[in-house]
Coordinates of C-alpha atoms (C1' of nucleotides) in Angstrom, one line a residue:
Chain A
M1 CA -0.3 0.2 -0.3
H2 CA 0.9 3.3 -0.6
A3 CA -0.2 6.9 0.4
P4 CA -2.0 8.5 -2.2
T5 CA -1.1 12.0 -1.2
E6 CA 2.4 11.7 -2.9
A7 CA 1.8 12.5 -6.7
R8 CA 5.3 11.1 -8.0
P9 CA 5.7 7.2 -9.1
L10 CA 6.8 4.9 -5.9
Y11 CA 9.9 3.9 -8.1
A12 CA 10.9 7.8 -7.7
Q13 CA 9.7 8.0 -3.9
V14 CA 11.8 5.2 -3.3
K15 CA 15.0 6.5 -5.3
A16 CA 14.8 9.7 -3.5
L17 CA 14.6 8.4 -0.1
I18 CA 17.7 6.1 -1.1
I19 CA 19.6 9.8 -2.5
Q20 CA 18.7 11.2 1.0
R21 CA 20.4 7.9 2.7
L22 CA 23.6 8.3 0.7
L23 CA 23.5 11.9 1.8
Q24 CA 23.4 11.3 5.5
G25 CA 26.3 8.5 4.8
T26 CA 24.2 5.8 5.7
W27 CA 26.3 3.5 3.4
R28 CA 29.8 5.1 2.7
P29 CA 31.4 5.2 -0.9
G30 CA 32.2 1.5 -2.0
E31 CA 30.0 0.1 0.6
A32 CA 27.2 -2.9 -0.5
L33 CA 23.5 -1.2 0.1
P34 CA 21.2 -4.1 1.3
N35 CA 19.6 -6.5 -1.2
E36 CA 16.5 -5.5 -3.5
F37 CA 14.4 -7.7 -1.3
Q38 CA 15.7 -6.1 2.2
L39 CA 15.2 -2.7 0.6
A40 CA 11.6 -4.0 -0.6
A41 CA 10.8 -4.8 3.0
D42 CA 12.2 -1.9 4.5
F43 CA 10.2 0.9 2.2
G44 CA 7.3 -1.3 2.1
V45 CA 7.3 -1.8 -1.9
S46 CA 8.0 -4.6 -3.7
Q47 CA 11.0 -5.9 -5.4
G48 CA 10.3 -4.5 -8.7
T49 CA 9.7 -1.0 -7.6
V50 CA 13.1 -1.2 -5.6
R51 CA 14.8 -2.2 -8.8
K52 CA 13.8 0.7 -11.4
A53 CA 14.8 2.8 -8.9
L54 CA 18.2 1.0 -8.3
D55 CA 18.5 0.8 -12.0
E56 CA 18.3 4.6 -12.6
L57 CA 20.7 5.1 -9.4
A58 CA 23.2 3.2 -11.6
Q59 CA 22.6 4.8 -14.8
E60 CA 23.4 8.0 -13.0
N61 CA 26.6 6.5 -12.1
I62 CA 25.4 6.6 -8.3
V63 CA 25.6 3.3 -7.7
V64 CA 27.2 0.6 -9.2
R65 CA 25.7 -3.3 -9.6
Y66 CA 27.6 -6.4 -10.5
Q67 CA 25.4 -9.6 -10.8
G68 CA 26.0 -12.3 -8.2
K69 CA 27.7 -9.8 -5.4
G70 CA 25.2 -6.9 -4.9
T71 CA 24.8 -3.1 -5.3
F72 CA 27.5 -0.7 -4.0
V73 CA 27.5 2.9 -3.5
A74 CA 29.6 4.4 -6.9
E75 CA 33.3 5.3 -5.7
H76 CA 34.7 8.0 -7.5
T77 CA 38.4 6.5 -7.9
P78 CA 40.8 8.7 -9.5
H79 CA 40.7 6.5 -12.7
R80 CA 37.0 7.2 -12.6
S81 CA 37.1 10.7 -12.0
L82 CA 40.0 11.0 -15.0
F83 CA 38.2 8.7 -17.5
H84 CA 34.7 10.1 -17.2
F85 CA 35.5 14.1 -16.5
F86 CA 38.6 14.5 -18.1
R87 CA 38.2 14.3 -21.8
L88 CA 41.3 15.5 -23.4
V89 CA 42.3 12.3 -25.5
D90 CA 45.2 11.9 -27.8
R91 CA 44.8 12.6 -31.6
D92 CA 44.5 8.5 -31.9
G93 CA 41.6 8.9 -29.4
S94 CA 43.8 7.0 -26.5
R95 CA 43.5 8.5 -23.0
H96 CA 46.7 9.3 -20.8
T97 CA 46.5 10.2 -17.3
P98 CA 47.6 13.6 -16.8
Q99 CA 49.9 15.0 -13.8
S100 CA 49.3 18.3 -12.1
Q101 CA 51.7 20.8 -10.7
W102 CA 49.9 23.6 -8.4
L103 CA 51.1 27.1 -9.0
D104 CA 49.3 28.8 -6.5
C105 CA 46.3 28.3 -4.1
G106 CA 44.8 30.1 -1.1
R107 CA 41.2 31.6 0.4
R108 CA 39.7 34.9 -1.1
T109 CA 36.7 36.9 -1.4
A110 CA 34.5 35.5 -4.3
T111 CA 34.6 37.5 -7.6
P112 CA 31.1 38.9 -8.9
L113 CA 31.8 35.8 -11.6
E114 CA 32.9 33.4 -9.1
C115 CA 29.4 34.1 -7.1
E116 CA 27.3 33.8 -10.2
R117 CA 28.9 30.2 -11.1
L118 CA 29.0 29.0 -7.8
D119 CA 25.3 30.5 -6.7
L120 CA 27.0 32.3 -4.0
T121 CA 25.9 35.8 -2.0
E122 CA 28.6 38.5 -2.4
G123 CA 31.0 38.4 0.0
A124 CA 31.7 34.9 0.5
E125 CA 34.9 33.3 1.0
V126 CA 36.3 30.6 -1.8
F127 CA 39.0 28.2 -2.2
F128 CA 41.0 28.5 -5.1
I129 CA 43.5 26.7 -7.2
R130 CA 45.8 27.4 -10.2
R131 CA 47.9 24.3 -11.3
L132 CA 49.5 23.2 -14.5
R133 CA 48.6 19.9 -16.0
S134 CA 50.8 17.8 -18.3
L135 CA 50.2 14.9 -20.4
S136 CA 53.3 12.6 -20.9
D137 CA 55.5 15.5 -19.4
V138 CA 54.3 18.3 -22.1
P139 CA 52.0 21.0 -20.4
A140 CA 48.6 20.8 -21.6
L141 CA 46.4 23.1 -19.8
V142 CA 46.3 25.8 -17.2
E143 CA 43.1 25.8 -14.8
T144 CA 41.8 27.7 -12.0
I145 CA 39.4 26.0 -9.5
V146 CA 37.0 27.5 -7.4
V147 CA 34.9 25.8 -4.8
N148 CA 32.7 27.2 -1.8
S149 CA 34.9 26.9 1.1
S150 CA 31.8 26.2 3.6
L151 CA 31.3 23.0 1.6
L152 CA 34.7 21.7 1.3
P153 CA 36.6 23.2 4.7
D154 CA 40.4 22.9 5.2
L155 CA 40.7 21.7 1.7
D156 CA 43.9 24.2 1.3
R157 CA 45.2 22.2 4.0
E158 CA 44.5 18.8 3.4
G159 CA 44.3 18.6 -0.5
R160 CA 47.8 20.1 -1.2
G161 CA 48.8 18.9 -4.5
L162 CA 46.6 16.6 -5.2
N163 CA 46.2 15.4 -8.8
T164 CA 42.3 14.3 -9.0
L165 CA 39.8 16.6 -6.5
Y166 CA 36.4 14.9 -7.2
D167 CA 37.7 11.5 -5.4
F168 CA 39.1 13.3 -2.6
Y169 CA 35.8 15.7 -2.3
Q170 CA 33.8 12.2 -2.2
S171 CA 36.6 10.2 0.5
R172 CA 37.0 13.2 2.8
Y173 CA 33.9 15.3 2.8
G174 CA 31.1 13.0 1.4
V175 CA 30.5 15.4 -1.4
M176 CA 29.8 13.0 -4.8
V177 CA 30.1 15.4 -7.9
V178 CA 27.4 13.6 -10.0
K179 CA 26.9 15.9 -12.9
S180 CA 29.0 18.5 -14.7
S181 CA 28.2 21.2 -17.7
E182 CA 30.7 23.0 -19.9
F183 CA 30.9 26.1 -22.1
L184 CA 33.7 25.6 -24.6
S185 CA 35.5 28.3 -26.7
A186 CA 38.6 29.2 -28.4
V187 CA 40.7 31.9 -26.7
A188 CA 44.1 33.5 -27.2
A189 CA 47.1 32.9 -24.8
T190 CA 47.7 35.4 -22.5
K191 CA 51.3 36.2 -21.8
E192 CA 51.4 34.2 -18.9
E193 CA 49.5 31.2 -20.3
A194 CA 52.0 31.3 -23.2
G195 CA 55.2 31.3 -21.1
I196 CA 53.7 28.4 -19.0
L197 CA 52.5 26.4 -21.9
G198 CA 55.8 27.0 -24.0
V199 CA 53.8 28.9 -26.8
T200 CA 53.5 32.5 -28.1
P201 CA 50.9 35.1 -26.7
G202 CA 47.7 34.9 -28.7
H203 CA 48.1 30.8 -29.5
P204 CA 44.7 29.6 -29.7
L205 CA 43.3 27.9 -26.5
L206 CA 40.2 25.9 -25.9
Q207 CA 38.9 27.3 -23.0
I208 CA 36.5 24.8 -20.7
D209 CA 34.4 26.6 -18.3
R210 CA 33.1 23.6 -16.0
S211 CA 30.5 23.9 -13.3
A212 CA 30.0 20.8 -11.4
W213 CA 27.1 19.2 -9.0
G214 CA 26.6 17.1 -5.7
L215 CA 24.4 14.7 -5.6
D216 CA 22.1 17.2 -3.3
G217 CA 21.9 19.6 -6.2
R218 CA 23.9 22.2 -5.1
I219 CA 27.2 23.4 -7.2
V220 CA 30.1 21.9 -5.7
E221 CA 33.2 23.3 -7.8
W222 CA 33.6 26.0 -11.0
R223 CA 36.7 25.6 -13.1
L224 CA 38.3 27.4 -16.0
S225 CA 40.7 25.3 -18.0
R226 CA 42.6 26.7 -21.1
C227 CA 44.2 23.9 -22.9
L228 CA 46.6 23.5 -25.7
T229 CA 45.0 21.3 -28.5
D230 CA 47.9 21.0 -30.7
R231 CA 48.6 17.7 -29.4
F232 CA 45.2 16.4 -27.7
R233 CA 41.7 17.3 -28.4
Y234 CA 38.8 17.4 -26.7
F235 CA 36.4 14.2 -27.4
T236 CA 32.8 14.0 -26.9
E237 CA 29.7 12.0 -27.8
L238 CA 26.0 12.9 -28.8
M239 CA 23.3 10.5 -28.5
Chain B
M1 CA 9.2 -20.1 -25.4
H2 CA 11.9 -18.8 -27.0
A3 CA 15.0 -20.9 -28.4
P4 CA 18.4 -21.8 -26.1
T5 CA 20.8 -21.2 -28.9
E6 CA 20.7 -17.6 -28.6
A7 CA 22.6 -16.0 -25.9
R8 CA 21.3 -12.5 -25.4
P9 CA 18.6 -11.6 -24.0
L10 CA 15.3 -11.9 -25.6
Y11 CA 14.7 -8.2 -25.0
A12 CA 17.7 -7.2 -26.8
Q13 CA 16.7 -9.8 -29.8
V14 CA 13.4 -8.0 -29.8
K15 CA 15.1 -4.8 -30.1
A16 CA 17.5 -5.9 -32.7
L17 CA 14.2 -7.3 -34.6
I18 CA 12.8 -3.8 -34.3
I19 CA 15.7 -2.1 -35.4
Q20 CA 15.7 -4.4 -38.8
R21 CA 12.1 -3.5 -39.3
L22 CA 13.1 0.1 -38.9
L23 CA 15.8 -0.4 -41.6
Q24 CA 13.6 -1.9 -43.9
G25 CA 11.3 0.6 -43.5
T26 CA 8.3 -1.5 -42.1
W27 CA 7.2 2.3 -40.5
R28 CA 8.2 5.4 -41.7
P29 CA 9.3 8.3 -39.6
G30 CA 6.4 9.5 -37.6
E31 CA 4.4 6.6 -37.9
A32 CA 3.0 4.3 -34.7
L33 CA 4.5 1.1 -33.9
P34 CA 1.7 -1.8 -33.3
N35 CA 1.3 -1.3 -29.6
E36 CA 3.1 -3.5 -26.9
F37 CA 0.7 -6.4 -26.9
Q38 CA 0.6 -6.6 -30.6
L39 CA 4.5 -6.6 -31.1
A40 CA 4.5 -9.1 -28.1
A41 CA 2.2 -11.3 -29.7
D42 CA 4.2 -11.0 -33.3
F43 CA 7.5 -11.9 -31.7
G44 CA 6.1 -14.8 -29.1
V45 CA 7.3 -12.9 -25.8
S46 CA 5.5 -11.1 -23.0
Q47 CA 4.3 -7.7 -23.0
G48 CA 6.9 -6.8 -20.5
T49 CA 9.6 -7.8 -22.6
V50 CA 8.8 -5.9 -25.6
R51 CA 8.4 -3.1 -23.3
K52 CA 11.9 -3.1 -22.1
A53 CA 13.0 -3.1 -25.8
L54 CA 11.1 0.1 -26.7
D55 CA 12.2 1.5 -23.2
E56 CA 15.9 1.2 -24.6
L57 CA 14.7 2.5 -28.0
A58 CA 13.2 5.6 -26.4
Q59 CA 16.3 6.2 -24.4
E60 CA 18.6 6.2 -27.8
N61 CA 15.9 8.8 -29.6
I62 CA 14.9 6.0 -32.1
V63 CA 11.4 6.0 -30.9
V64 CA 9.1 8.4 -29.3
R65 CA 6.3 7.3 -26.6
Y66 CA 3.4 9.1 -25.7
Q67 CA 1.4 7.8 -23.1
G68 CA -2.3 7.0 -24.2
K69 CA -1.4 7.5 -27.9
G70 CA 1.3 5.0 -28.5
T71 CA 5.0 4.7 -29.7
F72 CA 6.4 6.3 -32.8
V73 CA 9.4 6.4 -34.9
A74 CA 11.1 9.1 -34.2
E75 CA 11.3 12.0 -36.5
H76 CA 14.3 14.1 -37.1
T77 CA 12.5 17.3 -37.5
P78 CA 14.8 20.6 -38.4
H79 CA 13.9 21.6 -34.9
R80 CA 15.2 18.0 -33.5
S81 CA 18.0 18.0 -35.1
L82 CA 19.2 21.7 -34.2
F83 CA 18.1 21.2 -30.7
H84 CA 20.3 17.8 -30.0
F85 CA 23.3 18.0 -32.6
F86 CA 23.8 21.9 -33.1
R87 CA 25.4 22.8 -29.6
L88 CA 26.3 26.0 -30.1
V89 CA 24.5 28.3 -27.4
D90 CA 24.2 32.2 -26.5
R91 CA 26.6 33.9 -23.8
D92 CA 23.4 33.2 -21.6
G93 CA 22.6 29.8 -22.6
S94 CA 20.1 30.3 -24.8
R95 CA 19.4 28.8 -28.2
H96 CA 19.0 30.3 -31.6
T97 CA 18.1 29.3 -35.2
P98 CA 21.4 29.0 -37.5
Q99 CA 20.8 29.8 -41.0
S100 CA 22.9 28.7 -43.6
Q101 CA 24.3 29.8 -46.8
W102 CA 26.0 27.2 -49.4
L103 CA 29.3 28.5 -50.1
D104 CA 30.2 25.3 -52.9
C105 CA 29.2 22.1 -53.6
G106 CA 30.1 19.3 -55.8
R107 CA 31.4 15.5 -56.1
R108 CA 35.0 14.5 -56.0
T109 CA 37.2 11.7 -55.1
A110 CA 37.7 11.5 -51.4
T111 CA 41.1 12.7 -49.5
P112 CA 42.9 9.9 -47.7
L113 CA 41.5 12.2 -44.6
E114 CA 38.0 11.6 -45.6
C115 CA 38.6 7.8 -46.4
E116 CA 39.4 7.3 -42.9
R117 CA 36.8 9.1 -41.4
L118 CA 33.9 8.1 -43.6
D119 CA 35.4 4.4 -43.5
L120 CA 35.9 4.2 -47.4
T121 CA 38.2 2.6 -49.9
E122 CA 40.6 5.0 -51.6
G123 CA 39.0 6.2 -54.5
A124 CA 35.7 6.5 -53.6
E125 CA 33.6 9.3 -54.5
V126 CA 32.2 11.7 -52.0
F127 CA 29.6 14.6 -52.4
F128 CA 31.2 17.6 -50.4
I129 CA 29.0 20.8 -49.1
R130 CA 31.0 23.9 -47.9
R131 CA 28.8 26.7 -46.0
L132 CA 28.5 29.4 -43.7
R133 CA 26.3 29.2 -40.7
S134 CA 25.0 32.6 -39.3
L135 CA 23.0 33.3 -35.9
S136 CA 20.9 36.3 -35.4
D137 CA 22.5 37.1 -38.9
V138 CA 26.1 37.2 -37.4
P139 CA 28.3 34.8 -39.3
A140 CA 29.4 32.2 -36.7
L141 CA 31.2 29.0 -38.5
V142 CA 32.3 28.0 -41.7
E143 CA 32.0 24.2 -42.4
T144 CA 32.9 21.3 -45.0
I145 CA 30.6 18.4 -45.1
V146 CA 31.4 15.2 -46.2
V147 CA 29.0 12.6 -47.0
N148 CA 29.2 8.8 -48.7
S149 CA 27.7 9.2 -52.2
S150 CA 26.6 5.7 -52.5
L151 CA 24.7 6.2 -49.0
L152 CA 22.7 9.5 -50.2
P153 CA 22.9 9.6 -53.9
D154 CA 21.7 12.6 -55.7
L155 CA 22.1 14.8 -52.6
D156 CA 23.8 17.1 -54.7
R157 CA 20.8 17.9 -56.7
E158 CA 18.0 17.0 -54.5
G159 CA 19.4 18.7 -51.2
R160 CA 20.8 22.3 -52.6
G161 CA 20.6 25.1 -50.3
L162 CA 19.3 22.9 -47.0
N163 CA 19.9 24.4 -43.5
T164 CA 19.3 20.9 -41.8
L165 CA 20.7 17.9 -43.6
Y166 CA 19.6 15.4 -40.7
D167 CA 15.9 15.4 -41.2
F168 CA 16.6 15.4 -44.9
Y169 CA 18.4 12.2 -44.6
Q170 CA 15.7 10.7 -43.1
S171 CA 12.6 11.6 -45.2
R172 CA 14.3 11.6 -48.3
Y173 CA 16.7 8.2 -47.8
G174 CA 15.7 6.8 -44.8
V175 CA 18.7 7.3 -43.4
M176 CA 18.4 8.1 -39.5
V177 CA 21.5 9.5 -37.5
V178 CA 21.4 8.1 -34.3
K179 CA 25.0 8.9 -32.9
S180 CA 27.9 11.5 -33.6
S181 CA 31.0 11.9 -32.0
E182 CA 33.0 15.0 -31.9
F183 CA 36.6 15.9 -31.6
L184 CA 37.2 19.6 -30.6
S185 CA 40.4 21.9 -30.7
A186 CA 41.1 25.5 -30.8
V187 CA 42.5 26.7 -34.2
A188 CA 43.7 29.9 -35.7
A189 CA 41.4 31.3 -39.0
T190 CA 43.0 31.2 -42.0
K191 CA 42.9 34.0 -44.4
E192 CA 39.9 32.8 -46.1
E193 CA 37.9 31.8 -43.2
A194 CA 38.6 35.5 -41.2
G195 CA 37.5 36.9 -44.4
I196 CA 34.4 35.2 -44.3
L197 CA 33.7 35.7 -40.4
G198 CA 34.6 39.1 -40.7
V199 CA 37.7 38.8 -38.3
T200 CA 41.6 38.9 -38.5
P201 CA 43.5 36.0 -39.5
G202 CA 44.9 34.2 -36.8
H203 CA 42.0 34.4 -35.1
P204 CA 41.0 31.7 -32.6
L205 CA 38.4 29.6 -33.9
L206 CA 36.7 26.5 -32.4
Q207 CA 37.4 23.4 -34.6
I208 CA 34.8 20.8 -34.4
D209 CA 35.6 17.2 -36.0
R210 CA 32.2 15.2 -36.3
S211 CA 31.3 11.9 -37.4
A212 CA 27.7 10.7 -37.7
W213 CA 26.5 7.4 -37.3
G214 CA 23.1 5.9 -38.6
L215 CA 20.9 3.1 -37.2
D216 CA 23.0 0.5 -39.5
G217 CA 25.7 1.5 -37.5
R218 CA 27.6 2.9 -40.9
I219 CA 29.1 6.1 -41.1
V220 CA 26.7 8.5 -42.7
E221 CA 28.8 11.7 -42.9
W222 CA 31.8 13.5 -41.7
R223 CA 32.0 17.5 -41.1
L224 CA 34.8 20.0 -39.9
S225 CA 33.4 23.4 -38.5
R226 CA 35.2 26.3 -37.5
C227 CA 33.2 28.4 -35.4
L228 CA 33.4 31.8 -34.1
T229 CA 32.8 31.6 -29.9
D230 CA 32.9 35.3 -29.5
R231 CA 29.4 35.6 -29.0
F232 CA 28.3 31.9 -28.7
R233 CA 29.8 29.0 -26.9
Y234 CA 29.9 25.1 -27.3
F235 CA 27.7 23.6 -24.6
T236 CA 27.8 20.0 -23.2
E237 CA 27.0 18.2 -19.8
L238 CA 28.5 15.2 -18.5
M239 CA 26.8 12.9 -16.7
Chain C
dT1 C1' -15.7 4.7 -23.9
dA2 C1' -11.8 2.3 -25.9
dG3 C1' -7.4 2.2 -26.5
dT4 C1' -2.7 3.3 -25.7
dG5 C1' 1.5 3.6 -22.6
dG6 C1' 3.2 3.8 -17.3
dT7 C1' 3.4 1.6 -12.7
dC8 C1' 3.1 -1.5 -9.4
dT9 C1' 3.1 -6.5 -7.9
dA10 C1' 4.3 -11.3 -7.1
dG11 C1' 6.6 -15.4 -8.7
dA12 C1' 9.6 -18.4 -11.3
dC13 C1' 14.1 -19.4 -13.2
dC14 C1' 18.7 -18.2 -14.6
dA15 C1' 23.5 -16.4 -14.2
dC16 C1' 27.3 -14.8 -11.8
dT17 C1' 29.9 -14.9 -7.2
dA18 C1' 32.2 -16.5 -3.1
dG19 C1' 32.8 -19.2 0.9
Chain D
dT1 C1' 25.5 -24.0 -1.3
dA2 C1' 23.6 -19.6 -0.4
dG3 C1' 23.1 -14.9 -1.8
dT4 C1' 22.9 -11.5 -5.2
dG5 C1' 21.2 -9.5 -9.3
dG6 C1' 19.3 -10.4 -14.2
dT7 C1' 15.2 -11.8 -17.0
dC8 C1' 10.9 -13.4 -18.2
dT9 C1' 6.0 -13.8 -17.5
dA10 C1' 1.4 -12.7 -16.0
dG11 C1' -2.0 -9.7 -14.7
dA12 C1' -4.1 -5.6 -12.0
dC13 C1' -5.0 -0.6 -12.2
dC14 C1' -3.8 4.1 -13.4
dA15 C1' -3.4 8.2 -16.3
dC16 C1' -3.7 9.7 -20.2
dT17 C1' -5.8 10.5 -25.3
dA18 C1' -8.8 10.6 -28.7
dC19 C1' -13.3 10.0 -30.3

DNA sequence: TAGTGGTCTAGACCACTAG
DNA sequence: TAGTGGTCTAGACCACTAC
């Protein structure tokens, strides 16, 4: 039986309840959820309804399901972070693992643009990282990462020098990045960028303006990357 | 009952059979498919199995389902083509419909690069289009489109001046574009491009190298677009 | 009112994993 | 062998559409 007051389908309600528990930390990253029948009994619905909820969560990379083993909270390993969110690939389509070199970082008041992108009120404090990323030891991009410092406190102390951040956000703060959107454009390298990347000023760079959202729907991070695409290209698929 | 010789799940077999019928033209674009029970009886499976096949086809934009109405072959209207495959949006995220001006077109022997991209043997004939696309009457990009002329014969006679091609491929040839992949990079405008787009040579342009595949898995088209991103940006989402 | 897809249930059996 | 998710079925009822 279910209450007729709630308009959404049952499976959507179950899905929301599971997300709620994930946010509360009921199950940690990598941990197994109870099996379908246990969840079904728990929520007072049939196993098929739980299945539909879990299938949707699996499709959104929030849980991972293995036949014969169980359903697990998706873990943002460095490999997964890179494979999923880092879209620069070699000319032949192959992927390489980037290295990171931190150039600068610290806390400061958010700029108006950052407030807009991070959905912050004027004057809020943010933590920023400026870093150089290389592929096969060749400088590939410079980027500025800005995070809401209330969402990820002490990142400046604990995260220094990290290469992949999304897995750190999850393991350290329980913040799971589940979606990002990007605006791409072609720009000319500034003098500073040209110096870092080893090209002449004005060299065409691919600018990636990315916002990343967490499981709770709040914006976690904004980053602006300026990439050399002489050796590597940005790959995407549309279906 | 089902034959135990086939390893794939039943719903996947049903899905493949439906795709086969779509390729044969059993149901035309925009037409309704038989309802779930009719298809189930037809294929000798249960309605739930047909549903799973149709749900996957709907997710891949191959069919469209409306509660109370039926399941229809997805129609590549100009609007859908643009909304789905044309990724340039205004700075504020809003979409505009581009206009097209054909600069050149014709038949010729494919270049080695085109043979590679279109999976053609050396010396094959292709049809090409070179056109300028504008947004709100402002030149936005120049692109070269190359198609396999055996897959889309007489496109040069019948398609002259068209703005959106994917819906034409479908309505004229029954070729449905279902997937594309793109490689993006930042490049410097050539003299010719600069002239057409109204900028100075060397101006940064976003290059989009796109291949598009049909329902049968064959490559339909390759295009290389070089876009001004001063006013517009390329938008994409990662989940 | 009849026909469609959408949801929900209950139960059977299969395929894979692990001790 | 026991436990998990994956597939498949059968049937009930709901929500929406069109006449």
